[in-house]
mmCIF file of C-alpha atoms in Angstrom:
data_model
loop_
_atom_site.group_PDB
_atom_site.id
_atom_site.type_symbol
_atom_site.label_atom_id
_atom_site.label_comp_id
_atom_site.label_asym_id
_atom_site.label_seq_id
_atom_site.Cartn_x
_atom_site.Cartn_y
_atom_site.Cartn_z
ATOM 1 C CA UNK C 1 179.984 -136.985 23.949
ATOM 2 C CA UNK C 2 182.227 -134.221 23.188
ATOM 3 C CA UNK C 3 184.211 -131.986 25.385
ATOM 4 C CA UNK C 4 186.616 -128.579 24.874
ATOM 5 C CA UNK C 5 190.574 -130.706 24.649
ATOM 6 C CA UNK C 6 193.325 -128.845 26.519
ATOM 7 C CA UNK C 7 195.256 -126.449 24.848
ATOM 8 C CA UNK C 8 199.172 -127.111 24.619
ATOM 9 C CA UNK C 9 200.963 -124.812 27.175
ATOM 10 C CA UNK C 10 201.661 -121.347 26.421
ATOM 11 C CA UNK C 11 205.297 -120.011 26.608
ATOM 12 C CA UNK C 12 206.225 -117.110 28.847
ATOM 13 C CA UNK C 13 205.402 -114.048 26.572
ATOM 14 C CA UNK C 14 202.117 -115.553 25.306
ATOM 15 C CA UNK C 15 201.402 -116.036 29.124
ATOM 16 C CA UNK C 16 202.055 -112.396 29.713
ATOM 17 C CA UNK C 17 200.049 -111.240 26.585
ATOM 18 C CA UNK C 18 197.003 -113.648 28.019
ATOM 19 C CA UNK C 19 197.346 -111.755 31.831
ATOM 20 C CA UNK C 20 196.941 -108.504 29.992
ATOM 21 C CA UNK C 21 194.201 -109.466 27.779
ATOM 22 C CA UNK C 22 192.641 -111.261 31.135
ATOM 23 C CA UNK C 23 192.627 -107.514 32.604
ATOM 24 C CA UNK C 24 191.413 -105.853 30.233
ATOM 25 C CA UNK C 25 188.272 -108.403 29.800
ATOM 26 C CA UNK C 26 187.108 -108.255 32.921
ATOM 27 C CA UNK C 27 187.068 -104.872 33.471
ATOM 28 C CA UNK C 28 185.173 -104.626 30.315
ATOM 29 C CA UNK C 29 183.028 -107.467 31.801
ATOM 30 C CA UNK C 30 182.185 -105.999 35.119
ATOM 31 C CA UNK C 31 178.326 -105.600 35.543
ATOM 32 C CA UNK C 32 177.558 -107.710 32.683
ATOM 33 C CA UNK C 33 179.140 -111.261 33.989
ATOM 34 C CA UNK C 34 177.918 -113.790 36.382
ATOM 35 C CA UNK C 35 179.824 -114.400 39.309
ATOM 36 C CA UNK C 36 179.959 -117.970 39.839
ATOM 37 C CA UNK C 37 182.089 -121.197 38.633
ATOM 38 C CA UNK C 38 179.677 -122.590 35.651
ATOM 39 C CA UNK C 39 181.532 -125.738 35.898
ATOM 40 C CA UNK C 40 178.864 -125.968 39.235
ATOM 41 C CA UNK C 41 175.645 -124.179 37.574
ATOM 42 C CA UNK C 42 176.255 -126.616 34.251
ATOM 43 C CA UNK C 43 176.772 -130.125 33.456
ATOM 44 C CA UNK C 44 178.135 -129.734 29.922
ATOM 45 C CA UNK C 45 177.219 -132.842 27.338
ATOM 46 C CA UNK C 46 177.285 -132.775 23.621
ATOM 47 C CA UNK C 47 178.848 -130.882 21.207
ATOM 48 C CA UNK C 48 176.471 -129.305 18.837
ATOM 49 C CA UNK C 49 178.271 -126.551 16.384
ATOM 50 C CA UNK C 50 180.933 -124.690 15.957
ATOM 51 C CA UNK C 51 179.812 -120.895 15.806
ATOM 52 C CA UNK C 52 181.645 -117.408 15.389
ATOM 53 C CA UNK C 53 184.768 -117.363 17.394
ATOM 54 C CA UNK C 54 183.548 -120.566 19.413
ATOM 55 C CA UNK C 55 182.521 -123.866 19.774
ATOM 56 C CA UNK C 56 178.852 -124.705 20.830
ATOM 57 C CA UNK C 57 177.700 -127.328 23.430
ATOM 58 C CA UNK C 58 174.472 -128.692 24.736
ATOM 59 C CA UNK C 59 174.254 -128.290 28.599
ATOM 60 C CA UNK C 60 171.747 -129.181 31.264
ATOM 61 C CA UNK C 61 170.897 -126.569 34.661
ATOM 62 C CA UNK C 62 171.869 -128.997 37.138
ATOM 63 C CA UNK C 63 169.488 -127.512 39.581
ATOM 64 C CA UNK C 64 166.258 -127.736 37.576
ATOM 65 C CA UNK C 65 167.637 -130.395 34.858
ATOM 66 C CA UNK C 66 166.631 -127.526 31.937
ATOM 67 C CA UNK C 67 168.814 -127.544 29.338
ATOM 68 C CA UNK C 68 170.945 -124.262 27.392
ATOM 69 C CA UNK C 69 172.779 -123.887 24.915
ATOM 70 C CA UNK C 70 176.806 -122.723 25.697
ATOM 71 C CA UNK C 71 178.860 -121.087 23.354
ATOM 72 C CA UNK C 72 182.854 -121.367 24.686
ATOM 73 C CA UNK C 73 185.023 -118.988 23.393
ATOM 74 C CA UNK C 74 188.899 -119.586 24.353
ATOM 75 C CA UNK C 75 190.766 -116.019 24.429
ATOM 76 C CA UNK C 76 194.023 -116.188 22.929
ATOM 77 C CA UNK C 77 196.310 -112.829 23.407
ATOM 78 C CA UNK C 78 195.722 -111.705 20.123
ATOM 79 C CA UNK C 79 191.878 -111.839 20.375
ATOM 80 C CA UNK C 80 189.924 -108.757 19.239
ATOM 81 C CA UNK C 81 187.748 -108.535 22.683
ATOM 82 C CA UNK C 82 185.825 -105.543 20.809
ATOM 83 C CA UNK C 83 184.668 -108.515 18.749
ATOM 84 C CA UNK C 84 184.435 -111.582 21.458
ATOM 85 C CA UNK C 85 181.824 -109.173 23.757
ATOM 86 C CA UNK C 86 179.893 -108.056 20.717
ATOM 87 C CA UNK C 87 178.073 -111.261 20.906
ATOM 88 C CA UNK C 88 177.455 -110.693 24.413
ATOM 89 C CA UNK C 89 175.831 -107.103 23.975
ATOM 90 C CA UNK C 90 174.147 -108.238 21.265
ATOM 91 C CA UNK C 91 172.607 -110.772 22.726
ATOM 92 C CA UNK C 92 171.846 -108.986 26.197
ATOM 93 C CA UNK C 93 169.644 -106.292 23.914
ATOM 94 C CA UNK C 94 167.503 -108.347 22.296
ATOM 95 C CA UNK C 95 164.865 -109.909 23.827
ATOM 96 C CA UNK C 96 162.638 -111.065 20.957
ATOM 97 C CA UNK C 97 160.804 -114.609 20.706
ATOM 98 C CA UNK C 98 162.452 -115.102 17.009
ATOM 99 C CA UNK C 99 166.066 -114.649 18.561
ATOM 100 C CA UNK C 100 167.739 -117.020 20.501
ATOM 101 C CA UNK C 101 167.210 -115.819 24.172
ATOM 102 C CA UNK C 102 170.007 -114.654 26.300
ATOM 103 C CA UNK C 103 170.840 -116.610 29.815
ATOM 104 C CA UNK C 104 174.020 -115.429 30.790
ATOM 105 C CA UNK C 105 177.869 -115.054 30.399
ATOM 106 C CA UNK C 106 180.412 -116.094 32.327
ATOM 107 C CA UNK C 107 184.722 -115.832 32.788
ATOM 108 C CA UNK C 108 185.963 -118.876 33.357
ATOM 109 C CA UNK C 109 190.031 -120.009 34.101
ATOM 110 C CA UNK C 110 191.454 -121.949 31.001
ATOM 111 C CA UNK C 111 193.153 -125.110 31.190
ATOM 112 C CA UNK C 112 196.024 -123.874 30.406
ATOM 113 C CA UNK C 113 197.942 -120.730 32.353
ATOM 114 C CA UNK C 114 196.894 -117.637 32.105
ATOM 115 C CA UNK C 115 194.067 -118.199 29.597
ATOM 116 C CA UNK C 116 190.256 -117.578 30.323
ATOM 117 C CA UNK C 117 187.021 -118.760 28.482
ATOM 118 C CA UNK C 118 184.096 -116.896 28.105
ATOM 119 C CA UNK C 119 180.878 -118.746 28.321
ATOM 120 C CA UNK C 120 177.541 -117.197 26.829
ATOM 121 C CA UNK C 121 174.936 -119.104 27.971
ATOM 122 C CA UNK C 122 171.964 -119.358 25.340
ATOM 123 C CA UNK C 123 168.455 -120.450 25.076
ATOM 124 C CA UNK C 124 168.848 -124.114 23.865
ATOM 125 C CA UNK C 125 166.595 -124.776 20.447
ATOM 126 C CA UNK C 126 166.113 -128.804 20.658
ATOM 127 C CA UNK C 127 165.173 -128.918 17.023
ATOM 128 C CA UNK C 128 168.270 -127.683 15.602
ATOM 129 C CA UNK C 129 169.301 -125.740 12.929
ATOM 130 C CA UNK C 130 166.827 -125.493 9.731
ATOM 131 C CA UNK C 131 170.085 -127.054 7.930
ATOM 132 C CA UNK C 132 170.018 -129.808 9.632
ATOM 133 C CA UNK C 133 166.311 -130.283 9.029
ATOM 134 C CA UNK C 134 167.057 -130.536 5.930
ATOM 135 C CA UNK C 135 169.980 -132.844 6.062
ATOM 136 C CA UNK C 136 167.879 -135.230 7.977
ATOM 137 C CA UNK C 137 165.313 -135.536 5.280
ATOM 138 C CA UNK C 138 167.774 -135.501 3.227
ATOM 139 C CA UNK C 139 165.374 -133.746 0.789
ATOM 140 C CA UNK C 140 163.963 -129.597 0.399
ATOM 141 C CA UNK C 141 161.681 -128.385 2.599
ATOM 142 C CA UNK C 142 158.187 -128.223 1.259
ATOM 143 C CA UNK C 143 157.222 -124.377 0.235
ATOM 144 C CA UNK C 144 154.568 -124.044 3.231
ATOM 145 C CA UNK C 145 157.144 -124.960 5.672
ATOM 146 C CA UNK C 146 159.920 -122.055 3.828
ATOM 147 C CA UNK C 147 157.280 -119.603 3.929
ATOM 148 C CA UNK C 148 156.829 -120.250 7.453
ATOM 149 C CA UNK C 149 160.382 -120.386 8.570
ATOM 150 C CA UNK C 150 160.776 -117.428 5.907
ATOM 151 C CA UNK C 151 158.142 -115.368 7.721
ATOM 152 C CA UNK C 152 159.428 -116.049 11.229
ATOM 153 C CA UNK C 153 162.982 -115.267 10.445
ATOM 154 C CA UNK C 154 161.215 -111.587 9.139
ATOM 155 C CA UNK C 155 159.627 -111.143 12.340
ATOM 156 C CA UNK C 156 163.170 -111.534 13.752
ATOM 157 C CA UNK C 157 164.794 -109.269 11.507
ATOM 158 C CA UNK C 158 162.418 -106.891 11.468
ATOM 159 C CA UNK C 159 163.207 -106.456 15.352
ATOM 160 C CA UNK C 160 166.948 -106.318 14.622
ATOM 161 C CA UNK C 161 166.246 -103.794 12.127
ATOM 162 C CA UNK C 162 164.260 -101.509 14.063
ATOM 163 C CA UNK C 163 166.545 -101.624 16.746
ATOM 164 C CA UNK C 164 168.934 -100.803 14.239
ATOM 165 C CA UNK C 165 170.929 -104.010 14.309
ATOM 166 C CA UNK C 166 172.302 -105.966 11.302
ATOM 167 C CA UNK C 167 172.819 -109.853 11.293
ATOM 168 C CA UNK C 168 175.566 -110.392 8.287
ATOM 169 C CA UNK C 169 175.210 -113.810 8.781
ATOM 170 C CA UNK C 170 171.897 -115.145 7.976
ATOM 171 C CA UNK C 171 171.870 -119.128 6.639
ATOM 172 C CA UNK C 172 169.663 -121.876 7.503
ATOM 173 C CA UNK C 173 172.452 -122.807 9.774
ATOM 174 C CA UNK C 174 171.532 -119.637 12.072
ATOM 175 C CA UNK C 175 168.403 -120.139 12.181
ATOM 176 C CA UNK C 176 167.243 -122.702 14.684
ATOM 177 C CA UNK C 177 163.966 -124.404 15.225
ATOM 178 C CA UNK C 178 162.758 -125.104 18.848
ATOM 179 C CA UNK C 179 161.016 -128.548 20.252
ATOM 180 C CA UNK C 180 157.454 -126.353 20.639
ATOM 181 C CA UNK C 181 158.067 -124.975 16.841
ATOM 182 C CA UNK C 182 159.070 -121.771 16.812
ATOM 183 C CA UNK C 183 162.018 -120.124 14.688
ATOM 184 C CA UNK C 184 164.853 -118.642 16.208
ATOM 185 C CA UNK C 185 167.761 -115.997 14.347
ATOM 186 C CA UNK C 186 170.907 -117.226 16.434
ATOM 187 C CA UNK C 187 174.956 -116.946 16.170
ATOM 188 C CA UNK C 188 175.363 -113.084 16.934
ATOM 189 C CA UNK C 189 179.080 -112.985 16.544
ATOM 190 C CA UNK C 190 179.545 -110.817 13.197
ATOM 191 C CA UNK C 191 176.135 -108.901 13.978
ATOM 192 C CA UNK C 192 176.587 -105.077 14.031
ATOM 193 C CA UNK C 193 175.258 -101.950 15.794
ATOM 194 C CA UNK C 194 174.081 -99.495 13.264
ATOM 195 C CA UNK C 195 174.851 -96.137 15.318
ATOM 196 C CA UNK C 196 173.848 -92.481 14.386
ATOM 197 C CA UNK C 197 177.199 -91.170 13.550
ATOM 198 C CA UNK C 198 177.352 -94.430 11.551
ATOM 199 C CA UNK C 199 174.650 -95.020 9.376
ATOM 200 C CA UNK C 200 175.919 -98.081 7.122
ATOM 201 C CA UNK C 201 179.117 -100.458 7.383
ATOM 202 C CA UNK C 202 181.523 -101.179 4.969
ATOM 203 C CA UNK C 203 183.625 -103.920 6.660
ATOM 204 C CA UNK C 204 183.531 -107.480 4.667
ATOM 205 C CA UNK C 205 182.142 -110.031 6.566
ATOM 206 C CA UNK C 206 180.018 -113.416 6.401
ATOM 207 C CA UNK C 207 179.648 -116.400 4.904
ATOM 208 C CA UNK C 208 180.516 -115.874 1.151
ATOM 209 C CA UNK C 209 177.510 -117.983 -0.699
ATOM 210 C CA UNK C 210 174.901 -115.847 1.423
ATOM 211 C CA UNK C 211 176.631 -112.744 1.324
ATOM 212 C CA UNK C 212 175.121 -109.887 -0.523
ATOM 213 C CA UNK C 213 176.896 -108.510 -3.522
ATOM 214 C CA UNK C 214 177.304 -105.125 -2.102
ATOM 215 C CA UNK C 215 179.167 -106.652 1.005
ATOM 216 C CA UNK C 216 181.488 -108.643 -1.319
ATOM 217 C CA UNK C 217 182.308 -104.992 -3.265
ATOM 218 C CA UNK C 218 182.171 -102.884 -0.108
ATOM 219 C CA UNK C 219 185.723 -104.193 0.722
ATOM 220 C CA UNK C 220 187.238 -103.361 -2.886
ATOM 221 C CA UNK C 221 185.850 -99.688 -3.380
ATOM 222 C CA UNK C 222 185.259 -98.720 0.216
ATOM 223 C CA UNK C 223 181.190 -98.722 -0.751
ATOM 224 C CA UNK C 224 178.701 -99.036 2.262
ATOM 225 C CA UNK C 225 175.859 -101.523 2.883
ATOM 226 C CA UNK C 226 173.098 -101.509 5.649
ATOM 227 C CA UNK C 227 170.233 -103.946 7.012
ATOM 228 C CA UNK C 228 169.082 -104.388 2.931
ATOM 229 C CA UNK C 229 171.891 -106.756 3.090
ATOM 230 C CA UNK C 230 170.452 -109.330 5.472
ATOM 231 C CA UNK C 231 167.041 -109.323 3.216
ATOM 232 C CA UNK C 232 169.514 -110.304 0.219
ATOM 233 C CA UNK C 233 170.659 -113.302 2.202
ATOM 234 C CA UNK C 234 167.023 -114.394 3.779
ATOM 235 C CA UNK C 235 166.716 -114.780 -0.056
ATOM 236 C CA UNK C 236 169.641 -116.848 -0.337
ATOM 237 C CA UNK C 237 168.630 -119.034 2.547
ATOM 238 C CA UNK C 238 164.744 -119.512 1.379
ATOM 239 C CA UNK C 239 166.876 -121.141 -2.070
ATOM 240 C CA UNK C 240 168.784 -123.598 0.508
ATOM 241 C CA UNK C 241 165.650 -124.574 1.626
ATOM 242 C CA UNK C 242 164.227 -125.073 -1.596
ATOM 243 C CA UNK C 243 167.411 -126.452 -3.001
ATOM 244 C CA UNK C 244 169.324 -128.304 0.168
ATOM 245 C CA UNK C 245 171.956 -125.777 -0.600
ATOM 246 C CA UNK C 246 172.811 -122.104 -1.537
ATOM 247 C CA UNK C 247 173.459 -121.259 -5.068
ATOM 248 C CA UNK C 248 177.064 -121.771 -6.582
ATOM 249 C CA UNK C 249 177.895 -124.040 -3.303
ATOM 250 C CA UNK C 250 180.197 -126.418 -5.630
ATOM 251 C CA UNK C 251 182.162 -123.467 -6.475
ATOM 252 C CA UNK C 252 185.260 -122.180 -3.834
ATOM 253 C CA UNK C 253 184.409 -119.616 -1.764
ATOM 254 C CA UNK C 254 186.832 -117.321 -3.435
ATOM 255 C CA UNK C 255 185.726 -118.214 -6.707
ATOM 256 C CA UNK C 256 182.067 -117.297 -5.526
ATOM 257 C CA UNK C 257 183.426 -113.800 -3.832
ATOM 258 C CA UNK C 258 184.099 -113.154 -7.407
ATOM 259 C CA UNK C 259 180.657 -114.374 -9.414
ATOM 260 C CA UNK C 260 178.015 -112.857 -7.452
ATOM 261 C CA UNK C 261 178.665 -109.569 -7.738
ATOM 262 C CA UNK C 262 179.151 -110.109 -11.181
ATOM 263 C CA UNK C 263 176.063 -112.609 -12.123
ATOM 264 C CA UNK C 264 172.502 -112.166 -12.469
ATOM 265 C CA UNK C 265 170.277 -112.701 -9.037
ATOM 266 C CA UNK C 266 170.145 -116.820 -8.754
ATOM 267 C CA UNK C 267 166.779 -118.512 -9.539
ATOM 268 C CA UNK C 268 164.869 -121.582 -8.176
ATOM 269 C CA UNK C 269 166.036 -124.203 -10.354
ATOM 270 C CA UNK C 270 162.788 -126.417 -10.064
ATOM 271 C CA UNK C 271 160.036 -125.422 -12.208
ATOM 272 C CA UNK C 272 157.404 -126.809 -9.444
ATOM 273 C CA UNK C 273 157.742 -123.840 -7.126
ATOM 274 C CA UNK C 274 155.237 -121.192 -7.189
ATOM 275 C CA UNK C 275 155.127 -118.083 -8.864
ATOM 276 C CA UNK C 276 154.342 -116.219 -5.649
ATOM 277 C CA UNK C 277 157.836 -117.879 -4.226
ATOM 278 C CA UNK C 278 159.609 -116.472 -7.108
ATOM 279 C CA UNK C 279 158.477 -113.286 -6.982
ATOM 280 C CA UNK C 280 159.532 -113.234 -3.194
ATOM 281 C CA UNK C 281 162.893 -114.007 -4.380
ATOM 282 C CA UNK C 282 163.004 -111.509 -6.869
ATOM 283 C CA UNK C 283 162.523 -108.804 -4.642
ATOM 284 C CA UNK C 284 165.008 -109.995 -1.877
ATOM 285 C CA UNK C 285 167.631 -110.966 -4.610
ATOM 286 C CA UNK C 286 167.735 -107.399 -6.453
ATOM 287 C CA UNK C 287 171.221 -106.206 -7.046
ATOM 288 C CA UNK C 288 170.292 -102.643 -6.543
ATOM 289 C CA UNK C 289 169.804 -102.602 -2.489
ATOM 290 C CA UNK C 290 167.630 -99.950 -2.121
ATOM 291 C CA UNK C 291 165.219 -101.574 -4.156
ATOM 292 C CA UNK C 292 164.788 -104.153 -1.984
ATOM 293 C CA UNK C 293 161.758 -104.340 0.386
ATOM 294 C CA UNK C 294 162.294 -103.950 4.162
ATOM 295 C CA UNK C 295 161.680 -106.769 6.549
ATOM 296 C CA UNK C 296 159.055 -104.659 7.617
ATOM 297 C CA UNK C 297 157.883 -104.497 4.217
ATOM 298 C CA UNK C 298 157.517 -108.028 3.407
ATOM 299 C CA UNK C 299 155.752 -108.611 6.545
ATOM 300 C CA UNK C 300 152.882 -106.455 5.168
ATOM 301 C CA UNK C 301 152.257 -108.868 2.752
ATOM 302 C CA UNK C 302 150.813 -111.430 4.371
ATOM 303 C CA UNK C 303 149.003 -109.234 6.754
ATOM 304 C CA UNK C 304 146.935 -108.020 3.927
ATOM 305 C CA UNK C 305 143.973 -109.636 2.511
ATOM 306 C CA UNK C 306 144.721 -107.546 -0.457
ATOM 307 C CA UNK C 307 147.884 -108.638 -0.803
ATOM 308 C CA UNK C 308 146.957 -112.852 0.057
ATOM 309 C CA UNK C 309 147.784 -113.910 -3.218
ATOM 310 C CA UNK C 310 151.240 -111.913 -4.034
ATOM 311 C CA UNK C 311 153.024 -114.184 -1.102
ATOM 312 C CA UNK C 312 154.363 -117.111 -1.008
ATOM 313 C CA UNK C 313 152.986 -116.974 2.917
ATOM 314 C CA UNK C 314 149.864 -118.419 2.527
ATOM 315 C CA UNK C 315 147.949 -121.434 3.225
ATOM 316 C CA UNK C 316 145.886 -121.617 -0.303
ATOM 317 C CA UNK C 317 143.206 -121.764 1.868
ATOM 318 C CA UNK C 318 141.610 -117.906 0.839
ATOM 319 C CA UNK C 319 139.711 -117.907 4.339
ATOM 320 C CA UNK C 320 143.079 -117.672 5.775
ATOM 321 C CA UNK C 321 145.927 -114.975 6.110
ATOM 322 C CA UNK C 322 148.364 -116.987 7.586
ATOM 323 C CA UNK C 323 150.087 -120.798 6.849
ATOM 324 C CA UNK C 324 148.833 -123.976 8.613
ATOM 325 C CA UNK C 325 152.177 -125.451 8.695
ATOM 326 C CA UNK C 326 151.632 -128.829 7.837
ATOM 327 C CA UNK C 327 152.614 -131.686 10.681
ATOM 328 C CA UNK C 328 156.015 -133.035 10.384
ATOM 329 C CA UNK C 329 158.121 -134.517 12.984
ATOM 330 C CA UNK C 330 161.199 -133.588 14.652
ATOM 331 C CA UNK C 331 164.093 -134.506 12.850
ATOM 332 C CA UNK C 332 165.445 -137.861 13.866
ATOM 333 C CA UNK C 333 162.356 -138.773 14.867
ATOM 334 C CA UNK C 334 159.952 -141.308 11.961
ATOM 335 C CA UNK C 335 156.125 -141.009 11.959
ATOM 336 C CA UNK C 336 154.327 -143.962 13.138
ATOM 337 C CA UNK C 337 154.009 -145.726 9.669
ATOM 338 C CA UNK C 338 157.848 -145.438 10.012
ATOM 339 C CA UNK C 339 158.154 -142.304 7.077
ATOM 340 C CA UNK C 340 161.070 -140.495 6.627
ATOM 341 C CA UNK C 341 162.403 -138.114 9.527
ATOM 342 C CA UNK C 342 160.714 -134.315 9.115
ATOM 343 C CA UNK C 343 160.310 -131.156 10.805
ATOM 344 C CA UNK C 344 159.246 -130.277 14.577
ATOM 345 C CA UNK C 345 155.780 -128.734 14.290
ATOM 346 C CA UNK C 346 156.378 -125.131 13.275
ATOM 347 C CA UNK C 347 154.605 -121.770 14.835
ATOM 348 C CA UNK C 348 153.788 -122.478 18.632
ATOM 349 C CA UNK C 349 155.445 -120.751 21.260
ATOM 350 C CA UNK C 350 158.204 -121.316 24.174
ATOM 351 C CA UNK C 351 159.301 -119.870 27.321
ATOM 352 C CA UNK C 352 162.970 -118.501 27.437
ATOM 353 C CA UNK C 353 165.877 -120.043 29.681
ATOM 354 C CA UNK C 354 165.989 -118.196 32.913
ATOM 355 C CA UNK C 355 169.290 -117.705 34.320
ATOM 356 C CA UNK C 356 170.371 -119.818 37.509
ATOM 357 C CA UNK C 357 173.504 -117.107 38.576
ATOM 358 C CA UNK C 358 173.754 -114.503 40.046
ATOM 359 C CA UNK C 359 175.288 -110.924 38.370
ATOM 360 C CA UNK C 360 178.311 -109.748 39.722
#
């Protein structure tokens, strides 16, 4: 079991910076924060990631034993809060059953002087991350279980999108995979509000091997990018799936900042895949953004007959529009003939944490 270690004590000036940037959050916090100590509300136990600007544990509800998901963020004096309550706006907004649900957020005092931690308190996905699904088999996904995790991940950012919301970070690593099956977008902490008097972004951020070559350029020429970026990475991820990693992943980061914007759209590698997956790629991996289908647009695929045999989401069964996800266990977990840990069962539904505090 892992726990947040003590930070080393701050000297007098940091101190002072902290009490300031103390104020200033929970002001900024008021109406949006629960009230209470979660040191009494949660039993914290294992670690479970690191995320944007945080580290992520596994806790239980000690009243009703349910367990959530708590992302701790320490706040040093030079922390950008426009950035640490992003998350928490974000999150608040977006009640969607393909994003991680929303519990609650909390101040908390620091073990050291003068410092406080914010705790967002998160729908906990017991399957994990679609990374480490794949990690634990230690092989790719099978293409019936990427076009399902592909599709759900759509429905997600299709909602983002049309409440004009961009993700920047899509992976397999942010997207999670509940015990009951379904898909959940998750880690919120680079997402970005796509206002009227600002129609596009052109601030560099991400994970490099995902990142869409416009966002990598955006930084050198002042260019903008909007949501067509996150479809450009959904591609990326449905090639870790395929592959157990993105492309150019034994390349350095900086190296790969370099090469995509400057190299043809990657390729499935393995000549096994379907034509109907590669032509989904080809669409999300087109340099030119605004060629690039919407979300909303590559949901219409596979909720048209006429369009059944152009998508990879399909079940090769022509009688239906939709995958049957084939039966795979939860990672971790072996099959009764003692196979190789799989998947949790994808495509049924859950009920999101409810919150045990009490606003302020």
């Amino acid at each position: 079991m892992s726990h947040p270690r003590p930070l080393a004590p701050p000297s007098a000036s940091v101190s002072s910076q902290a009490s300031s940037v103390n104020e200033k959050l929970e002001r900024r916090l008021s109406g949006i924060a629960f009230r209470e100590d979660p040191d009494t509300l949660f039993e914290m136990l294992d670690h479970i990631g690191t995320g944007s600007y945080g580290e992520v544990f596994k806790a239980r509800v000690k009243v009703t034993g349910q367990y959530v998901a708590v992302k701790l963020i320490r706040l040093e004096p030079t922390e950008d809060l426009d950035e640490v309550l992003n998350e928490v706006n974000f999150l608040r907004s977006c009640a969607h059953r393909c994003v991680v649900a929303y519990v609650g957020c909390y101040l908390k005092k620091g073990s050291v002087k003068g410092q406080k931690v914010v705790w967002i308190v998160m729908e906990f996905a017991g399957g994990g991350s679609v990374e480490a699904a794949y990690k634990a088999l230690k092989a790719p996904l099978e293409e019936r279980e990427i076009s399902v995790i592909v599709r759900e991940a759509l429905q997600g950012l299709s909602f983002l999108h049309q409440c004009r919301k961009m993700h920047r970070d899509i992976k397999c690593g942010n997207m999670l995979l509940t015990d009951s099956g379904e898909v959940k977008l998750a880690d919120f902490g680079v997402s970005t509000q796509i206002t009227k008097t600002l129609s596009k972004r052109h601030t560099f951020i991400g994970t490099p091997y995902w990142m869409a070559p416009e966002v990598i350029t955006s930084e050198q020429n002042g260019s903008d990018y909007d949501f067509k970026a996150d479809i450009w990475s959904l591609g990326i991820a449905a090639i870790e799936m395929a592959e157990c990693s993105p492309p150019m992943f034994d390349m350095h980061p900086m190296r790969v900042l370099f090469m995509i914007p400057k190299s043809e759209p990657p390729q499935l590698k393995d000549a096994k895949w379907s034509s109907e997956f590669r032509d989904f790629l080809r669409v999300c991996l087109n340099k030119t953004p605004g060629s690039r289908p919407t979300a909303d647009e590559l949901l219409q695929v596979f909720t048209s007959r006429q369009h059944l045999r152009s998508s990879i989401f399909l079940s090769h069964n022509t009688h239906h529009t939709k995958p049957v996800a084939p039966i795979r266990p939860h990672p971790g977990k072996l099959h009764p003939n003692n196979q190789r840990p799989c998947l949790a069962h994808l495509g049924r539904k859950t009920e999101p944490a409810k919150s045990p505090g009490t606003r302020s």
